[in-house]
Amino acid sequence: MTAAALAARPRAALRLSKTRSILLLSAVAVLLYVPANGHLTLPLDTQAPLFIALNSFRDWMIANRTAWFFVFFFTPVREGTAGLVDFVTGWLTTLGWVGIAAIAGALGLVFVTWRTGVAVAGALVLVGLLGVWDATMVTLGQMIVAVALSLVIGIPIGIWAGRSDRVQRAVTPLLDLMQIMPTYAYLVPLVLLFFIGNGTATIATMIYAIPPAIRLTALGIRGVPAETVEAASSLGSTGWQVLRKVQIPMARSTIGLAVNQTIMMALSMVVITAFVGAGGLGEVLLKALEIQDVGGSFDAGVAIVLLAMVLDRLTASASQTSDRRRPGADRVSVADRRQIRAAGLVIAIVGIGLGVTQSWAHVFPSDYSLSFADPVNALVSWLEANAVWLTSGLKDVASSWLLDPLQQVLTAAPFWLVVGYAAALALIVSGRRAATVAAIAGLAIAALGVWRPAMETLTQVLFGVLIAMVVGVAVGTWAARSSLVSQIVRPINDALQTMPAFVYLIPALALFGPTRFTAVVAAVIYAIPAVTRLVEDGVRGVSVTAIESATSSGSTAFQVIRKVQLPMARRSLLAGLNQGVVLVLAMVVVGGLVGGQALGYHVVQGLAQASDFGIGLSAALAIVLLGVVLDRITQGAGARREVKRIEDE
Amino acid sequence: MTSTFPAPGPFAQARLAAGQQPSGETAISVKGLWKIFGPGEHKIIGTPLAELTRDELRLATGSNVAVRDVSFDVRPGEVFVVMGLSGSGKSTLIRCLTRLIEPTAGEVTFDGEEIGKASQARLRDLRRHRFSMVFQHFGLLPHRRVIDNVAFGLEVRGESKKARRDKAAQMLALVGLEGQEMRYPDQLSGGMQQRVGLARALAVDPDVMLFDEPFSALDPLIRRDMQNEVLRLHNEVGKTMIFITHDLAEALKLGDHVAIMRAGQIVQIGRPEEIVGAPADDYVADFVQDVPKSYVLTLGWIMREVRPGDPLDGPVYPSTTVIREAVRDVACSDSPIRIVDDGKLVGMVDRSMVLAAIAGTEPEA
Ligand SMILES: Nc1ncnc2c1ncn2[C@@H]1O[C@H](COP(=O)(O)OP(=O)(O)OP(=O)(O)O)[C@@H](O)[C@H]1O
Ligand SMILES: [Mg+2]
């Protein structure tokens, strides 16, 4: 009898509360663990038939590049994309650094404010000073192509999904899956189809960047009040007229947000796609990470953050000014506006002229440089010498008290017990469907032959989520109760959330060296902002009356938090947990690169070495499946949100 | 029925009968209209399921009957009001008329043409030229100036920019919004926004105007202004109007005929005085019980037959006069009021009858 059945029976018979059911389930699991531990633990066998079969499949694919599906689909798609990227990058190089900085500055001036113009131009000059101008242009070219194609594909689909419930229903599960799927996971299968190269990197970026384009566009179209659409129809508009004259103009600022989000998502792929041949800043950062050159990766990381800032500033406000009747918009008169536009045009043309003709304005002069590499490396050495008692103390305590025992238990447990426990937990928390999915996904991980690394990854995820939740709930609650704290935390959160994930590895690596703990720390830093924000919003949403009535009956502040605010914000806490799990998993597998071992390590190896391809692909699939299991179990809150949405409709 | 209303007099009863047999001419005729939302939309009508109440049906099939077997006729040039509580199906009904919502069953005939059979192109044509609609939350386009909002219907049917702007400016003048042309909707008050909605509907010069609770988002004073505006426009341009409201006072004020809806069905159709004076059931009676009768009922509704020996020196009124308007004369005269239609004496009204109507009790005649 499985643990799932055991858990289901008392639940039905006795109608236990969820907490009690979980405790009972855990007790049963412990009882089963004692006699069964050590059996059926599925250790990793690198020569498993599945891996060998996958390797030969890869060889077969490579040998058959002339097969029709390559010739007529994959190859032209890849070559077309790569050609486009080369074309754009070529132009960026032709314009010279002065040309690019002038264009960016002019865009900032015309569409936002002169201050933004100066800031973005300055940021680009800074990028040049960091000595990574050429790499930045390679990355920028790829971003431009990936974002443009993502929008060309995503916006029409989004519009369609916004206008048709059926299309919306069809694409939603797909988008959900793409959202929880760690990007790392689809690189391996992608390489199988498209091979390594900047075309593949661009396609990988698009897979990640298209969902928000679709989702936000659909949201914008759906946000147009039904009555306004009806008013247009009632006057005899055709469907096309309604779309063009009503829905698109009224959804414009949300579609602007879609553009902005698409860019940010694409940027967050800069480093990861370096695994499949993206080149550019990602490659610089990755190479430095691989040799633990923290200072070198720091420069590239700063350049990525600067590039993100430039693109974010330019597009975030472009989407706002397009709503031409914002309060501030009237302050600039039409005549002024024309002058500003003329000035922008002049700046851009002069800049391009210089960049194309003058050699100092074309190639960034190498005499000037502002590398952080040396001071950062010095700092790292200093830390290694002087703070080692703190960092390694922290690391050792966490490892020997939490990570090791947990990993010990998970890897020694028979796989059926873990799968059964997960499924039963899903049943209790999120219902029967979630339990079925969790059980199937769990068994599939076992079948893929990567059970043991999956348990190692799970260990890191559980630990990371625990820390992220403790910190997130504490900070979120505090911020919700004190507007001063909130004012401090919000901008930090904003900044952290716009930063590409890989950047988080750098400080973690500097402090803790290449270990499993580093991956977890990076994952925790990555997940905390989202958790904090959800908790803060949830606690803030608790009705004032409930708090007042608790206070007036003499509760202490701590009692108010524990008995009123947190229970009433339960839904947000669960949503925070769900987000935390998804984000921690995404980052933990990336940590495979810096000594994180487990599934992430095998993915990196699979990308790097032909003989490890089979394990890499299995590990990648296992990451997705692990994500599905964890998402299902923690989805209780999300599921209820679904129901409510349907009711609202 | 435990009503405290004046029972309709013989004269009124005759008129009531006449009201149920409309004179031949109709602008819009609705027959057996149904709208069911949900999975079983086309599997319910004609089966025993159709006999279930709304809640029973929702439990049984998950489908929701919004409009159930509704029939009525609207005469050219009249204001036909549909009134009912929230959720009674009014919005669905009015949207079914021009197929903004596709009806499940039934016929809507306009000018002899069955709208349900019209092709999409023909339907668009009807919407562009013959019908227009005013909405509860205005449905204006926030990114367009007031004048371009008003011109929207003309733009959609392909008129030149100059022609449509000229026409839109005229319409704005008609609804009292000169000088607001170049502003944006969210710079206007609610009442002004609804005037824009009204101008937009008028601009296409429709035969029929449909109003879905156009004033319920406005505050009471502005609402009264807007009601008067509609009455004025109705007198000036003489369009046929179908007007949805959940406000009884509004229904009685505007309507030539009023239909009362409940749970998707029409429970009574009649002139305002018939609704107030002779509610068809407790539901309607409940609705009208707080209405001051003397504001709605006419002298013709309460008059008695002429008796030999009645003094013939009292004031003279036609039978269509609302009671309230005769109160002052009744108070000043000792003789009963003479009701004269077309120069013929048709009935008498005593002071006690007027007082009873004001008090809302049966006259002790
Ligand atoms: N698109 C829809 N899908 C399902 N049910 C609907 C839909 N539109 C309306 N209904 C249902 O039909 C019934 C009638 O709704 P309708 O909007 O016509 O009422 P109403 O009389 O206009 O109410 P209100 O005064 O609130 O505007 C309601 O029970 C409503 O829930
Ligand atoms: Mg309505």
mmCIF file of N, CA and C and ligand atoms in Angstrom, chain A residues 227, chain B residues 85-92 94-95 136 212-213 244 246, ligand 2:
data_model
loop_
_atom_site.group_PDB
_atom_site.id
_atom_site.type_symbol
_atom_site.label_atom_id
_atom_site.label_comp_id
_atom_site.label_asym_id
_atom_site.label_seq_id
_atom_site.Cartn_x
_atom_site.Cartn_y
_atom_site.Cartn_z
ATOM 1 N N GLU A 227 -18.227 47.033 -22.179
ATOM 2 C CA GLU A 227 -19.224 47.982 -22.660
ATOM 3 C C GLU A 227 -18.678 48.857 -23.781
ATOM 4 N N LEU B 85 -35.577 44.359 -11.494
ATOM 5 C CA LEU B 85 -34.472 44.386 -10.551
ATOM 6 C C LEU B 85 -33.187 43.941 -11.230
ATOM 7 N N SER B 86 -32.092 44.124 -10.535
ATOM 8 C CA SER B 86 -30.793 43.681 -11.036
ATOM 9 C C SER B 86 -30.825 42.182 -11.315
ATOM 10 N N GLY B 87 -30.303 41.793 -12.459
ATOM 11 C CA GLY B 87 -30.266 40.383 -12.796
ATOM 12 C C GLY B 87 -31.522 39.863 -13.447
ATOM 13 N N SER B 88 -32.519 40.737 -13.668
ATOM 14 C CA SER B 88 -33.769 40.235 -14.240
ATOM 15 C C SER B 88 -33.660 40.020 -15.742
ATOM 16 N N GLY B 89 -32.553 40.405 -16.348
ATOM 17 C CA GLY B 89 -32.361 40.092 -17.761
ATOM 18 C C GLY B 89 -32.560 41.265 -18.697
ATOM 19 N N LYS B 90 -32.644 42.456 -18.167
ATOM 20 C CA LYS B 90 -32.913 43.623 -19.005
ATOM 21 C C LYS B 90 -31.800 43.877 -20.014
ATOM 22 N N SER B 91 -30.570 43.867 -19.525
ATOM 23 C CA SER B 91 -29.454 44.153 -20.436
ATOM 24 C C SER B 91 -29.365 43.096 -21.522
ATOM 25 N N THR B 92 -29.558 41.848 -21.117
ATOM 26 C CA THR B 92 -29.510 40.781 -22.100
ATOM 27 C C THR B 92 -30.596 40.987 -23.153
ATOM 28 N N ILE B 94 -32.103 43.742 -24.165
ATOM 29 C CA ILE B 94 -31.905 44.850 -25.098
ATOM 30 C C ILE B 94 -30.756 44.551 -26.064
ATOM 31 N N ARG B 95 -29.790 43.754 -25.600
ATOM 32 C CA ARG B 95 -28.693 43.390 -26.499
ATOM 33 C C ARG B 95 -29.116 42.342 -27.519
ATOM 34 N N GLN B 136 -24.756 52.158 -19.807
ATOM 35 C CA GLN B 136 -24.726 52.563 -18.408
ATOM 36 C C GLN B 136 -23.422 53.272 -18.022
ATOM 37 N N ASP B 212 -29.480 51.433 -22.166
ATOM 38 C CA ASP B 212 -29.353 50.431 -21.101
ATOM 39 C C ASP B 212 -28.953 51.121 -19.801
ATOM 40 N N GLU B 213 -29.933 51.372 -18.960
ATOM 41 C CA GLU B 213 -29.703 52.051 -17.671
ATOM 42 C C GLU B 213 -28.742 53.223 -17.821
ATOM 43 N N ILE B 244 -34.049 51.048 -20.744
ATOM 44 C CA ILE B 244 -33.954 50.097 -19.633
ATOM 45 C C ILE B 244 -33.671 50.864 -18.360
ATOM 46 N N HIS B 246 -33.777 50.401 -13.691
ATOM 47 C CA HIS B 246 -34.306 49.673 -12.543
ATOM 48 C C HIS B 246 -34.977 50.638 -11.577
HETATM 49 MG MG MG C 2 -27.860 45.456 -16.935
#
